[in-house]
N, CA, C and O atoms as a GROMACS GRO file, in nm:
protein
  400
    1HIS      N    1  10.820   3.017   9.790
    1HIS     CA    2  10.721   2.990   9.859
    1HIS      C    3  10.680   2.863   9.820
    1HIS      O    4  10.679   2.777   9.909
    2GLY      N    5  10.631   2.817   9.662
    2GLY     CA    6  10.620   2.688   9.642
    2GLY      C    7  10.681   2.591   9.628
    2GLY      O    8  10.624   2.482   9.631
    3GLN      N    9  10.859   2.608   9.603
    3GLN     CA   10  10.908   2.483   9.620
    3GLN      C   11  10.974   2.432   9.795
    3GLN      O   12  11.014   2.321   9.829
    4LEU      N   13  10.965   2.551   9.871
    4LEU     CA   14  10.972   2.567   9.993
    4LEU      C   15  10.879   2.457  10.079
    4LEU      O   16  10.927   2.378  10.161
    5LEU      N   17  10.689   2.469  10.031
    5LEU     CA   18  10.610   2.376  10.062
    5LEU      C   19  10.608   2.229  10.008
    5LEU      O   20  10.568   2.131  10.070
    6HIS      N   21  10.677   2.232   9.833
    6HIS     CA   22  10.709   2.082   9.830
    6HIS      C   23  10.762   2.023   9.896
    6HIS      O   24  10.698   1.936   9.953
    7ALA      N   25  10.875   2.034   9.919
    7ALA     CA   26  11.059   2.022  10.008
    7ALA      C   27  10.976   1.912  10.142
    7ALA      O   28  10.987   1.794  10.173
    8PHE      N   29  10.851   2.089  10.221
    8PHE     CA   30  10.763   2.015  10.317
    8PHE      C   31  10.740   1.873  10.324
    8PHE      O   32  10.794   1.778  10.380
    9ALA      N   33  10.609   1.896  10.225
    9ALA     CA   34  10.548   1.816  10.176
    9ALA      C   35  10.640   1.636  10.156
    9ALA      O   36  10.602   1.530  10.206
   10ARG      N   37  10.776   1.661  10.056
   10ARG     CA   38  10.809   1.584  10.047
   10ARG      C   39  10.864   1.492  10.162
   10ARG      O   40  10.848   1.370  10.176
   11ASP      N   41  10.948   1.602  10.258
   11ASP     CA   42  11.040   1.529  10.410
   11ASP      C   43  10.925   1.482  10.501
   11ASP      O   44  10.941   1.399  10.591
   12LEU      N   45  10.763   1.563  10.460
   12LEU     CA   46  10.674   1.474  10.567
   12LEU      C   47  10.589   1.345  10.502
   12LEU      O   48  10.534   1.256  10.567
   13ALA      N   49  10.593   1.354  10.388
   13ALA     CA   50  10.546   1.210  10.326
   13ALA      C   51  10.658   1.091  10.307
   13ALA      O   52  10.647   0.996  10.229
   14GLY      N   53  10.785   1.120  10.410
   14GLY     CA   54  10.911   1.035  10.421
   14GLY      C   55  10.889   0.984  10.526
   14GLY      O   56  10.890   0.861  10.523
   15LEU      N   57  10.864   1.044  10.650
   15LEU     CA   58  10.832   1.055  10.799
   15LEU      C   59  10.748   0.886  10.816
   15LEU      O   60  10.634   0.888  10.768
   16ASN      N   61  10.781   0.784  10.860
   16ASN     CA   62  10.705   0.709  10.924
   16ASN      C   63  10.625   0.725  11.071
   16ASN      O   64  10.685   0.693  11.174
   17LEU      N   65  10.515   0.766  11.075
   17LEU     CA   66  10.491   0.876  11.186
   17LEU      C   67  10.452   0.745  11.265
   17LEU      O   68  10.475   0.761  11.385
   18LYS      N   69  10.409   0.644  11.240
   18LYS     CA   70  10.391   0.500  11.333
   18LYS      C   71  10.511   0.449  11.369
   18LYS      O   72  10.500   0.380  11.470
   19SER      N   73  10.622   0.455  11.327
   19SER     CA   74  10.734   0.451  11.358
   19SER      C   75  10.786   0.554  11.467
   19SER      O   76  10.815   0.511  11.579
   20MET      N   77  10.800   0.691  11.438
   20MET     CA   78  10.809   0.746  11.562
   20MET      C   79  10.708   0.767  11.706
   20MET      O   80  10.722   0.788  11.826
   21HIS      N   81  10.625   0.751  11.630
   21HIS     CA   82  10.480   0.754  11.748
   21HIS      C   83  10.575   0.658  11.915
   21HIS      O   84  10.603   0.696  12.029
   22LYS      N   85  10.594   0.524  11.836
   22LYS     CA   86  10.620   0.429  11.897
   22LYS      C   87  10.769   0.436  11.949
   22LYS      O   88  10.791   0.349  12.033
   23ARG      N   89  10.860   0.504  11.924
   23ARG     CA   90  10.939   0.549  11.998
   23ARG      C   91  10.888   0.613  12.106
   23ARG      O   92  10.944   0.600  12.215
   24LEU      N   93  10.786   0.685  12.095
   24LEU     CA   94  10.785   0.818  12.209
   24LEU      C   95  10.662   0.729  12.330
   24LEU      O   96  10.596   0.780  12.420
   25LEU      N   97  10.667   0.617  12.293
   25LEU     CA   98  10.538   0.534  12.379
   25LEU      C   99  10.628   0.535  12.527
   25LEU      O  100  10.749   0.550  12.512
   26ILE      N  101  10.580   0.521  12.668
   26ILE     CA  102  10.638   0.555  12.798
   26ILE      C  103  10.585   0.379  12.859
   26ILE      O  104  10.472   0.336  12.836
   27ASP      N  105  10.668   0.316  12.920
   27ASP     CA  106  10.665   0.223  12.982
   27ASP      C  107  10.594   0.235  13.108
   27ASP      O  108  10.655   0.292  13.198
   28PRO      N  109  10.425   0.171  13.142
   28PRO     CA  110  10.427   0.231  13.233
   28PRO      C  111  10.453   0.175  13.363
   28PRO      O  112  10.386   0.194  13.465
   29HIS      N  113  10.554   0.105  13.351
   29HIS     CA  114  10.623   0.096  13.462
   29HIS      C  115  10.750   0.134  13.476
   29HIS      O  116  10.827   0.085  13.559
   30GLY      N  117  10.774   0.211  13.406
   30GLY     CA  118  10.970   0.311  13.375
   30GLY      C  119  10.960   0.374  13.454
   30GLY      O  120  10.864   0.384  13.530
   31ARG      N  121  11.084   0.445  13.455
   31ARG     CA  122  11.106   0.505  13.603
   31ARG      C  123  11.034   0.710  13.577
   31ARG      O  124  11.004   0.780  13.674
   32VAL      N  125  11.026   0.752  13.454
   32VAL     CA  126  10.956   0.813  13.415
   32VAL      C  127  10.850   0.837  13.459
   32VAL      O  128  10.818   0.929  13.534
   33ARG      N  129  10.777   0.742  13.407
   33ARG     CA  130  10.600   0.714  13.433
   33ARG      C  131  10.530   0.722  13.618
   33ARG      O  132  10.429   0.765  13.675
   34ILE      N  133  10.690   0.635  13.664
   34ILE     CA  134  10.684   0.625  13.834
   34ILE      C  135  10.724   0.782  13.853
   34ILE      O  136  10.626   0.852  13.830
   35LEU      N  137  10.767   0.810  13.866
   35LEU     CA  138  10.790   0.932  13.947
   35LEU      C  139  10.722   1.037  13.891
   35LEU      O  140  10.735   1.145  13.949
   36PHE      N  141  10.631   1.031  13.762
   36PHE     CA  142  10.521   1.158  13.739
   36PHE      C  143  10.398   1.090  13.835
   36PHE      O  144  10.306   1.167  13.862
   37ASP      N  145  10.394   0.995  13.872
   37ASP     CA  146  10.299   0.948  13.924
   37ASP      C  147  10.302   0.979  14.057
   37ASP      O  148  10.198   0.994  14.121
   38MET      N  149  10.405   0.989  14.102
   38MET     CA  150  10.483   1.034  14.209
   38MET      C  151  10.426   1.142  14.276
   38MET      O  152  10.370   1.158  14.384
   39ALA      N  153  10.459   1.219  14.168
   39ALA     CA  154  10.432   1.370  14.167
   39ALA      C  155  10.253   1.425  14.148
   39ALA      O  156  10.189   1.512  14.206
   40SER      N  157  10.223   1.340  14.054
   40SER     CA  158  10.069   1.274  14.117
   40SER      C  159   9.979   1.314  14.196
   40SER      O  160   9.885   1.393  14.199
   41CYS      N  161  10.057   1.203  14.293
   41CYS     CA  162   9.991   1.265  14.416
   41CYS      C  163   9.980   1.335  14.490
   41CYS      O  164   9.877   1.362  14.553
   42LEU      N  165  10.129   1.401  14.504
   42LEU     CA  166  10.139   1.524  14.577
   42LEU      C  167  10.030   1.695  14.547
   42LEU      O  168   9.995   1.782  14.626
   43PHE      N  169  10.006   1.675  14.382
   43PHE     CA  170   9.908   1.764  14.343
   43PHE      C  171   9.820   1.731  14.337
   43PHE      O  172   9.743   1.820  14.301
   44LEU      N  173   9.728   1.548  14.370
   44LEU     CA  174   9.621   1.534  14.436
   44LEU      C  175   9.619   1.589  14.521
   44LEU      O  176   9.548   1.690  14.521
   45LEU      N  177   9.690   1.554  14.635
   45LEU     CA  178   9.660   1.611  14.762
   45LEU      C  179   9.654   1.773  14.774
   45LEU      O  180   9.566   1.823  14.844
   46TYR      N  181   9.728   1.837  14.718
   46TYR     CA  182   9.702   1.963  14.712
   46TYR      C  183   9.592   2.052  14.660
   46TYR      O  184   9.558   2.166  14.692
   47ASP      N  185   9.528   1.935  14.539
   47ASP     CA  186   9.384   1.964  14.496
   47ASP      C  187   9.290   1.944  14.579
   47ASP      O  188   9.192   2.011  14.610
   48VAL      N  189   9.339   1.825  14.618
   48VAL     CA  190   9.135   1.782  14.767
   48VAL      C  191   9.191   1.873  14.885
   48VAL      O  192   9.099   1.927  14.947
   49VAL      N  193   9.338   1.907  14.940
   49VAL     CA  194   9.304   1.947  15.043
   49VAL      C  195   9.324   2.141  14.998
   49VAL      O  196   9.228   2.214  15.024
   50GLY      N  197   9.405   2.179  14.957
   50GLY     CA  198   9.382   2.325  14.923
   50GLY      C  199   9.314   2.376  14.834
   50GLY      O  200   9.306   2.496  14.860
   51LEU      N  201   9.253   2.350  14.733
   51LEU     CA  202   9.113   2.426  14.691
   51LEU      C  203   9.007   2.381  14.771
   51LEU      O  204   8.908   2.438  14.725
   52PRO      N  205   8.991   2.349  14.814
   52PRO     CA  206   8.836   2.335  14.953
   52PRO      C  207   8.880   2.449  14.958
   52PRO      O  208   8.839   2.534  14.880
   53VAL      N  209   9.009   2.486  15.089
   53VAL     CA  210   9.048   2.596  15.218
   53VAL      C  211   9.029   2.716  15.096
   53VAL      O  212   9.007   2.832  15.128
   54ILE      N  213   9.037   2.686  14.994
   54ILE     CA  214   9.094   2.851  14.921
   54ILE      C  215   8.953   2.877  14.842
   54ILE      O  216   8.949   2.985  14.783
   55LEU      N  217   8.851   2.804  14.834
   55LEU     CA  218   8.709   2.830  14.748
   55LEU      C  219   8.635   2.874  14.924
   55LEU      O  220   8.570   2.978  14.929
   56ALA      N  221   8.653   2.788  15.058
   56ALA     CA  222   8.542   2.784  15.157
   56ALA      C  223   8.625   2.962  15.186
   56ALA      O  224   8.555   3.063  15.172
   57TRP      N  225   8.718   2.969  15.211
   57TRP     CA  226   8.760   3.126  15.295
   57TRP      C  227   8.762   3.224  15.175
   57TRP      O  228   8.791   3.337  15.215
   58ASP      N  229   8.745   3.218  15.063
   58ASP     CA  230   8.800   3.327  14.979
   58ASP      C  231   8.926   3.370  14.969
   58ASP      O  232   8.962   3.481  14.929
   59VAL      N  233   8.985   3.290  15.001
   59VAL     CA  234   9.209   3.280  14.975
   59VAL      C  235   9.201   3.378  14.854
   59VAL      O  236   9.116   3.364  14.767
   60ASP      N  237   9.300   3.484  14.854
   60ASP     CA  238   9.336   3.557  14.743
   60ASP      C  239   9.447   3.458  14.724
   60ASP      O  240   9.525   3.413  14.807
   61ILE      N  241   9.437   3.435  14.596
   61ILE     CA  242   9.534   3.366  14.524
   61ILE      C  243   9.648   3.473  14.414
   61ILE      O  244   9.632   3.525  14.304
   62SER      N  245   9.791   3.469  14.538
   62SER     CA  246   9.862   3.604  14.457
   62SER      C  247  10.016   3.471  14.545
   62SER      O  248  10.034   3.388  14.634
   63GLY      N  249  10.080   3.539  14.436
   63GLY     CA  250  10.241   3.490  14.453
   63GLY      C  251  10.284   3.366  14.395
   63GLY      O  252  10.274   3.315  14.283
   64ALA      N  253  10.352   3.320  14.545
   64ALA     CA  254  10.385   3.194  14.520
   64ALA      C  255  10.223   3.093  14.498
   64ALA      O  256  10.210   3.003  14.415
   65LEU      N  257  10.117   3.138  14.593
   65LEU     CA  258  10.004   3.026  14.537
   65LEU      C  259   9.983   3.096  14.446
   65LEU      O  260   9.964   3.008  14.362
   66TRP      N  261   9.969   3.191  14.392
   66TRP     CA  262   9.932   3.166  14.250
   66TRP      C  263  10.013   3.100  14.162
   66TRP      O  264   9.958   3.030  14.077
   67HIS      N  265  10.158   3.109  14.165
   67HIS     CA  266  10.274   3.019  14.050
   67HIS      C  267  10.210   2.855  14.126
   67HIS      O  268  10.242   2.764  14.050
   68LEU      N  269  10.142   2.807  14.234
   68LEU     CA  270  10.131   2.702  14.263
   68LEU      C  271  10.027   2.630  14.213
   68LEU      O  272  10.008   2.508  14.221
   69ALA      N  273   9.967   2.706  14.164
   69ALA     CA  274   9.766   2.712  14.128
   69ALA      C  275   9.810   2.704  13.939
   69ALA      O  276   9.781   2.609  13.867
   70LEU      N  277   9.857   2.785  13.911
   70LEU     CA  278   9.926   2.791  13.793
   70LEU      C  279  10.071   2.628  13.735
   70LEU      O  280  10.110   2.605  13.620
   71PHE      N  281  10.087   2.597  13.789
   71PHE     CA  282  10.167   2.462  13.781
   71PHE      C  283  10.077   2.314  13.789
   71PHE      O  284  10.084   2.214  13.718
   72THR      N  285  10.003   2.343  13.888
   72THR     CA  286   9.975   2.228  13.940
   72THR      C  287   9.882   2.213  13.782
   72THR      O  288   9.899   2.117  13.707
   73ASP      N  289   9.778   2.336  13.750
   73ASP     CA  290   9.669   2.313  13.664
   73ASP      C  291   9.788   2.214  13.512
   73ASP      O  292   9.804   2.096  13.481
   74LEU      N  293   9.831   2.320  13.472
   74LEU     CA  294   9.942   2.286  13.399
   74LEU      C  295  10.020   2.132  13.399
   74LEU      O  296  10.038   2.069  13.294
   75PHE      N  297  10.061   2.086  13.524
   75PHE     CA  298  10.079   1.946  13.550
   75PHE      C  299   9.985   1.872  13.458
   75PHE      O  300  10.012   1.812  13.353
   76TRP      N  301   9.794   1.899  13.561
   76TRP     CA  302   9.733   1.802  13.480
   76TRP      C  303   9.711   1.791  13.313
   76TRP      O  304   9.660   1.691  13.262
   77VAL      N  305   9.750   1.891  13.248
   77VAL     CA  306   9.735   1.892  13.159
   77VAL      C  307   9.881   1.836  13.090
   77VAL      O  308   9.865   1.786  12.979
   78VAL      N  309   9.966   1.837  13.121
   78VAL     CA  310  10.087   1.727  13.077
   78VAL      C  311  10.032   1.582  13.079
   78VAL      O  312  10.047   1.493  12.996
   79ASP      N  313   9.942   1.583  13.238
   79ASP     CA  314   9.934   1.431  13.255
   79ASP      C  315   9.836   1.350  13.114
   79ASP      O  316   9.841   1.231  13.082
   80LEU      N  317   9.776   1.428  13.069
   80LEU     CA  318   9.618   1.418  13.005
   80LEU      C  319   9.715   1.411  12.883
   80LEU      O  320   9.685   1.321  12.804
   81ILE      N  321   9.794   1.465  12.860
   81ILE     CA  322   9.850   1.433  12.694
   81ILE      C  323   9.988   1.323  12.734
   81ILE      O  324  10.070   1.308  12.644
   82LEU      N  325  10.003   1.277  12.816
   82LEU     CA  326  10.160   1.195  12.857
   82LEU      C  327  10.055   1.036  12.866
   82LEU      O  328  10.085   0.926  12.821
   83ASN      N  329   9.968   1.063  12.918
   83ASN     CA  330   9.861   0.941  12.885
   83ASN      C  331   9.800   0.868  12.762
   83ASN      O  332   9.734   0.764  12.759
   84PHE      N  333   9.840   0.953  12.659
   84PHE     CA  334   9.786   0.885  12.542
   84PHE      C  335   9.962   0.878  12.504
   84PHE      O  336   9.966   0.893  12.382
   85PHE      N  337  10.073   0.866  12.544
   85PHE     CA  338  10.216   0.798  12.514
   85PHE      C  339  10.228   0.698  12.592
   85PHE      O  340  10.311   0.612  12.564
   86THR      N  341  10.152   0.685  12.703
   86THR     CA  342  10.172   0.522  12.798
   86THR      C  343  10.114   0.418  12.764
   86THR      O  344   9.993   0.398  12.765
   87GLY      N  345  10.204   0.343  12.732
   87GLY     CA  346  10.148   0.196  12.742
   87GLY      C  347  10.077   0.112  12.839
   87GLY      O  348  10.083   0.130  12.961
   88TYR      N  349   9.988  -0.011  12.763
   88TYR     CA  350   9.898  -0.052  12.903
   88TYR      C  351   9.844  -0.190  12.892
   88TYR      O  352   9.839  -0.232  12.777
   89PHE      N  353   9.798  -0.279  12.995
   89PHE     CA  354   9.817  -0.366  12.988
   89PHE      C  355   9.661  -0.402  12.925
   89PHE      O  356   9.580  -0.312  12.946
   90HIS      N  357   9.626  -0.481  12.875
   90HIS     CA  358   9.539  -0.564  12.827
   90HIS      C  359   9.563  -0.732  12.866
   90HIS      O  360   9.657  -0.802  12.826
   91SER      N  361   9.468  -0.767  12.941
   91SER     CA  362   9.466  -0.885  12.964
   91SER      C  363   9.579  -0.984  13.020
   91SER      O  364   9.593  -1.106  13.012
   92GLY      N  365   9.637  -0.905  13.068
   92GLY     CA  366   9.744  -0.916  13.147
   92GLY      C  367   9.885  -0.851  13.105
   92GLY      O  368   9.976  -0.814  13.179
   93VAL      N  369   9.878  -0.850  12.977
   93VAL     CA  370   9.991  -0.840  12.828
   93VAL      C  371   9.947  -0.646  12.854
   93VAL      O  372   9.846  -0.581  12.875
   94LEU      N  373  10.087  -0.621  12.835
   94LEU     CA  374  10.166  -0.474  12.816
   94LEU      C  375  10.158  -0.468  12.647
   94LEU      O  376  10.183  -0.557  12.566
   95ILE      N  377  10.120  -0.356  12.630
   95ILE     CA  378  10.075  -0.322  12.479
   95ILE      C  379  10.098  -0.182  12.525
   95ILE      O  380  10.061  -0.101  12.609
   96MET      N  381  10.246  -0.212  12.346
   96MET     CA  382  10.339  -0.071  12.411
   96MET      C  383  10.274  -0.034  12.253
   96MET      O  384  10.365   0.001  12.179
   97ASP      N  385  10.169  -0.034  12.200
   97ASP     CA  386  10.103   0.018  12.014
   97ASP      C  387  10.016   0.104  12.094
   97ASP      O  388   9.957   0.088  12.201
   98SER      N  389  10.027   0.221  11.991
   98SER     CA  390   9.940   0.277  11.987
   98SER      C  391   9.857   0.251  11.907
   98SER      O  392   9.769   0.317  11.963
   99VAL      N  393   9.813   0.215  11.834
   99VAL     CA  394   9.725   0.156  11.783
   99VAL      C  395   9.612   0.041  11.755
   99VAL      O  396   9.508   0.032  11.690
  100SER      N  397   9.680  -0.030  11.826
  100SER     CA  398   9.608  -0.152  11.870
  100SER      C  399   9.466  -0.124  11.991
  100SER      O  400   9.401  -0.219  12.033
   0.00000   0.00000   0.00000
């Protein structure tokens, strides 16, 4: 176990985490981000219309509706995480550096 741990620590020390994180950054005007934002509009529509109906009339959440609710929740978690890896604009300049 000691040799394995030492090798892992050596490999981890050799990684340039800043460089790796920079490659993972998403362009806010890129295709992936735009498609994800379009999907978020659909999920937001479900949250704005569907959730009040479910809560007001005590609709049983089962089957396809349960899967939709679960998928919607997971989508918002992924969206939150994705925002940490998306570039942003500051004073009209695109910032693609997570440290700035």
